[in-house]
Amino acid sequence: MDHYFVIGNPIAHSKSPQIHARFAALTAQEMHYDRQLVPLDGLAAALQAFISSGVRGCNVTVPFKFEAFAAAAQASARAQLARAANTLVFKDGLVLADNTDGLGLVRDIQVNAGQSLAGRDVLLLGAGGAAAGVLAPLLQAGPRRLVVMNRTVSKAQDLVQRHRNHPSMTASLAQTELTALDLQGDAGSFDVVINATASSLNGADIPIGAGALQPAALVYDMMYGPAAKTFLDWAAAQGARTRDGLGMLVEQAAESFLLWRGVRPPSAQVLGEMRDAK
Ligand code: ATR
């Protein structure tokens, strides 16, 4: 029986064991997936213990995504650009790092929400770890314009520059205008707005005006549940379509599952089950 884990601190709240158990059942994969609390200074020891006991892979959540990337012997281009890993594969005693957060976001937007990104104008709010984790797959989806807007503009500029300089992004950059702006900057209006700022923004902090939304824009918050409510309520009041990050959570898990097992699970079905269960 192959074993997988999700590690973090805290970890009790994680829905990943439930999601992967459904994926395994629906695809008849013989595997176990558990959560494990790792002490804040205990990542290296935890990874070594996984390798020694033949664990096949793990998901990584807060606060270990950056350290897990740094600990890996090899990393995908996506993980290099994010400088963070949410998915590890243990192979031949080595740690291989990937990041499926952005793939999950893009799939939730394009497949589950039916909003294409190709040729569209997309605004990404934030330039911290959450934004860094999704920028490369967003670029690869081929928007016409992708603006990264952040309170601290230098962080948005650094993130954009890192993507401009990476060889894996050359083809995407030929079709997308990628820019960094501060929150006061006027960048026109967008088909899709994605909130990747850390905190649930309260009313006073909503960083964009209604003018940033095209008619029937899709406004997406990478958080889900109550944490996404204020921003999405504001967007709905402006007439936007809204979507929280539960689908991204399920789809990033599906991309990890695909990496590990070579089988794409029926993620839309599992997302539907989770929404129904609420
Ligand atoms: P995470 O890993 O969740 O992205 P982070 O790396 O601490 O967390 O990044 C937090 C992001 O939320 C940053 O983009 C931050 O803006 P700054 O870079 O200017 O700090 C943004 N953020 C947090 N609180 C905010 C607020 N009240 N208004 C606007 N942006 C905010």
PDB file of N, CA and C in Angstrom, residues 53-93:
ATOM      1  N   SER A  53      10.966   5.485   5.481  1.00  0.00           N
ATOM      2  CA  SER A  53       9.876   4.523   5.636  1.00  0.00           C
ATOM      3  C   SER A  53       9.131   4.254   4.326  1.00  0.00           C
ATOM      4  N   GLY A  54       9.648   4.761   3.213  1.00  0.00           N
ATOM      5  CA  GLY A  54       9.081   4.398   1.908  1.00  0.00           C
ATOM      6  C   GLY A  54       7.824   5.151   1.517  1.00  0.00           C
ATOM      7  N   VAL A  55       7.555   6.271   2.187  1.00  0.00           N
ATOM      8  CA  VAL A  55       6.422   7.132   1.781  1.00  0.00           C
ATOM      9  C   VAL A  55       6.692   7.628   0.357  1.00  0.00           C
ATOM     10  N   ARG A  56       5.636   7.693  -0.465  1.00  0.00           N
ATOM     11  CA  ARG A  56       5.829   8.008  -1.891  1.00  0.00           C
ATOM     12  C   ARG A  56       5.822   9.507  -2.188  1.00  0.00           C
ATOM     13  N   GLY A  57       5.077  10.257  -1.359  1.00  0.00           N
ATOM     14  CA  GLY A  57       5.011  11.692  -1.625  1.00  0.00           C
ATOM     15  C   GLY A  57       4.238  12.410  -0.541  1.00  0.00           C
ATOM     16  N   CYS A  58       4.268  13.733  -0.586  1.00  0.00           N
ATOM     17  CA  CYS A  58       3.441  14.483   0.369  1.00  0.00           C
ATOM     18  C   CYS A  58       3.045  15.832  -0.210  1.00  0.00           C
ATOM     19  N   ASN A  59       1.950  16.335   0.323  1.00  0.00           N
ATOM     20  CA  ASN A  59       1.580  17.732   0.103  1.00  0.00           C
ATOM     21  C   ASN A  59       2.132  18.544   1.266  1.00  0.00           C
ATOM     22  N   VAL A  60       2.411  19.811   0.974  1.00  0.00           N
ATOM     23  CA  VAL A  60       3.025  20.698   1.956  1.00  0.00           C
ATOM     24  C   VAL A  60       2.167  21.942   2.062  1.00  0.00           C
ATOM     25  N   THR A  61       1.830  22.318   3.296  1.00  0.00           N
ATOM     26  CA  THR A  61       1.073  23.553   3.459  1.00  0.00           C
ATOM     27  C   THR A  61       1.781  24.464   4.454  1.00  0.00           C
ATOM     28  N   VAL A  62       1.107  25.545   4.822  1.00  0.00           N
ATOM     29  CA  VAL A  62       1.687  26.586   5.673  1.00  0.00           C
ATOM     30  C   VAL A  62       2.267  25.967   6.942  1.00  0.00           C
ATOM     31  N   PRO A  63       3.459  26.345   7.385  1.00  0.00           N
ATOM     32  CA  PRO A  63       4.349  27.370   6.831  1.00  0.00           C
ATOM     33  C   PRO A  63       5.544  26.786   6.077  1.00  0.00           C
ATOM     34  N   PHE A  64       5.418  25.581   5.537  1.00  0.00           N
ATOM     35  CA  PHE A  64       6.605  24.864   5.062  1.00  0.00           C
ATOM     36  C   PHE A  64       6.842  24.903   3.554  1.00  0.00           C
ATOM     37  N   LYS A  65       6.000  25.613   2.792  1.00  0.00           N
ATOM     38  CA  LYS A  65       6.124  25.522   1.329  1.00  0.00           C
ATOM     39  C   LYS A  65       7.476  26.025   0.810  1.00  0.00           C
ATOM     40  N   PHE A  66       8.001  27.067   1.439  1.00  0.00           N
ATOM     41  CA  PHE A  66       9.283  27.639   0.970  1.00  0.00           C
ATOM     42  C   PHE A  66      10.444  26.737   1.364  1.00  0.00           C
ATOM     43  N   GLU A  67      10.396  26.267   2.609  1.00  0.00           N
ATOM     44  CA  GLU A  67      11.472  25.399   3.107  1.00  0.00           C
ATOM     45  C   GLU A  67      11.479  24.066   2.355  1.00  0.00           C
ATOM     46  N   ALA A  68      10.310  23.569   2.018  1.00  0.00           N
ATOM     47  CA  ALA A  68      10.226  22.293   1.288  1.00  0.00           C
ATOM     48  C   ALA A  68      10.851  22.448  -0.092  1.00  0.00           C
ATOM     49  N   PHE A  69      10.601  23.589  -0.737  1.00  0.00           N
ATOM     50  CA  PHE A  69      11.225  23.852  -2.040  1.00  0.00           C
ATOM     51  C   PHE A  69      12.749  23.886  -1.886  1.00  0.00           C
ATOM     52  N   ALA A  70      13.205  24.576  -0.856  1.00  0.00           N
ATOM     53  CA  ALA A  70      14.655  24.722  -0.658  1.00  0.00           C
ATOM     54  C   ALA A  70      15.309  23.373  -0.348  1.00  0.00           C
ATOM     55  N   ALA A  71      14.552  22.465   0.260  1.00  0.00           N
ATOM     56  CA  ALA A  71      15.115  21.167   0.665  1.00  0.00           C
ATOM     57  C   ALA A  71      15.188  20.171  -0.487  1.00  0.00           C
ATOM     58  N   ALA A  72      14.538  20.487  -1.609  1.00  0.00           N
ATOM     59  CA  ALA A  72      14.423  19.499  -2.681  1.00  0.00           C
ATOM     60  C   ALA A  72      15.688  19.439  -3.537  1.00  0.00           C
ATOM     61  N   ALA A  73      15.960  18.251  -4.049  1.00  0.00           N
ATOM     62  CA  ALA A  73      17.112  18.071  -4.931  1.00  0.00           C
ATOM     63  C   ALA A  73      16.807  18.602  -6.329  1.00  0.00           C
ATOM     64  N   GLN A  74      15.561  18.488  -6.738  1.00  0.00           N
ATOM     65  CA  GLN A  74      15.126  18.981  -8.059  1.00  0.00           C
ATOM     66  C   GLN A  74      13.780  19.652  -7.902  1.00  0.00           C
ATOM     67  N   ALA A  75      13.514  20.635  -8.787  1.00  0.00           N
ATOM     68  CA  ALA A  75      12.215  21.319  -8.732  1.00  0.00           C
ATOM     69  C   ALA A  75      11.745  21.628 -10.138  1.00  0.00           C
ATOM     70  N   SER A  76      10.447  21.533 -10.352  1.00  0.00           N
ATOM     71  CA  SER A  76       9.857  21.914 -11.642  1.00  0.00           C
ATOM     72  C   SER A  76      10.030  23.419 -11.855  1.00  0.00           C
ATOM     73  N   ALA A  77       9.884  23.860 -13.108  1.00  0.00           N
ATOM     74  CA  ALA A  77       9.969  25.300 -13.403  1.00  0.00           C
ATOM     75  C   ALA A  77       8.924  26.066 -12.601  1.00  0.00           C
ATOM     76  N   ARG A  78       7.735  25.484 -12.501  1.00  0.00           N
ATOM     77  CA  ARG A  78       6.665  26.147 -11.726  1.00  0.00           C
ATOM     78  C   ARG A  78       7.089  26.383 -10.280  1.00  0.00           C
ATOM     79  N   ALA A  79       7.677  25.354  -9.667  1.00  0.00           N
ATOM     80  CA  ALA A  79       8.110  25.482  -8.276  1.00  0.00           C
ATOM     81  C   ALA A  79       9.264  26.470  -8.162  1.00  0.00           C
ATOM     82  N   GLN A  80      10.158  26.468  -9.162  1.00  0.00           N
ATOM     83  CA  GLN A  80      11.275  27.431  -9.145  1.00  0.00           C
ATOM     84  C   GLN A  80      10.741  28.860  -9.178  1.00  0.00           C
ATOM     85  N   LEU A  81       9.740  29.102 -10.009  1.00  0.00           N
ATOM     86  CA  LEU A  81       9.204  30.444 -10.124  1.00  0.00           C
ATOM     87  C   LEU A  81       8.426  30.848  -8.877  1.00  0.00           C
ATOM     88  N   ALA A  82       7.765  29.889  -8.257  1.00  0.00           N
ATOM     89  CA  ALA A  82       7.039  30.167  -7.012  1.00  0.00           C
ATOM     90  C   ALA A  82       8.000  30.262  -5.832  1.00  0.00           C
ATOM     91  N   ARG A  83       9.179  29.644  -5.987  1.00  0.00           N
ATOM     92  CA  ARG A  83      10.130  29.444  -4.882  1.00  0.00           C
ATOM     93  C   ARG A  83       9.462  28.730  -3.723  1.00  0.00           C
ATOM     94  N   ALA A  84       8.503  27.892  -4.061  1.00  0.00           N
ATOM     95  CA  ALA A  84       7.713  27.204  -3.044  1.00  0.00           C
ATOM     96  C   ALA A  84       7.181  25.898  -3.636  1.00  0.00           C
ATOM     97  N   ALA A  85       7.001  24.919  -2.779  1.00  0.00           N
ATOM     98  CA  ALA A  85       6.470  23.623  -3.210  1.00  0.00           C
ATOM     99  C   ALA A  85       5.247  23.269  -2.377  1.00  0.00           C
ATOM    100  N   ASN A  86       4.206  22.772  -3.053  1.00  0.00           N
ATOM    101  CA  ASN A  86       3.075  22.209  -2.307  1.00  0.00           C
ATOM    102  C   ASN A  86       2.985  20.695  -2.500  1.00  0.00           C
ATOM    103  N   THR A  87       3.818  20.177  -3.405  1.00  0.00           N
ATOM    104  CA  THR A  87       3.781  18.746  -3.712  1.00  0.00           C
ATOM    105  C   THR A  87       5.210  18.220  -3.791  1.00  0.00           C
ATOM    106  N   LEU A  88       5.484  17.162  -3.042  1.00  0.00           N
ATOM    107  CA  LEU A  88       6.793  16.514  -3.096  1.00  0.00           C
ATOM    108  C   LEU A  88       6.620  15.074  -3.543  1.00  0.00           C
ATOM    109  N   VAL A  89       7.590  14.614  -4.325  1.00  0.00           N
ATOM    110  CA  VAL A  89       7.665  13.202  -4.709  1.00  0.00           C
ATOM    111  C   VAL A  89       8.977  12.683  -4.142  1.00  0.00           C
ATOM    112  N   PHE A  90       8.936  11.516  -3.490  1.00  0.00           N
ATOM    113  CA  PHE A  90      10.162  10.911  -2.973  1.00  0.00           C
ATOM    114  C   PHE A  90      10.565   9.797  -3.927  1.00  0.00           C
ATOM    115  N   LYS A  91      11.742   9.940  -4.512  1.00  0.00           N
ATOM    116  CA  LYS A  91      12.162   8.971  -5.522  1.00  0.00           C
ATOM    117  C   LYS A  91      13.653   8.703  -5.374  1.00  0.00           C
ATOM    118  N   ASP A  92      14.020   7.454  -5.278  1.00  0.00           N
ATOM    119  CA  ASP A  92      15.430   7.053  -5.156  1.00  0.00           C
ATOM    120  C   ASP A  92      16.137   7.826  -4.042  1.00  0.00           C
ATOM    121  N   GLY A  93      15.440   8.017  -2.945  1.00  0.00           N
ATOM    122  CA  GLY A  93      16.041   8.694  -1.794  1.00  0.00           C
ATOM    123  C   GLY A  93      16.140  10.200  -1.938  1.00  0.00           C
TER     124      GLY A  93
END
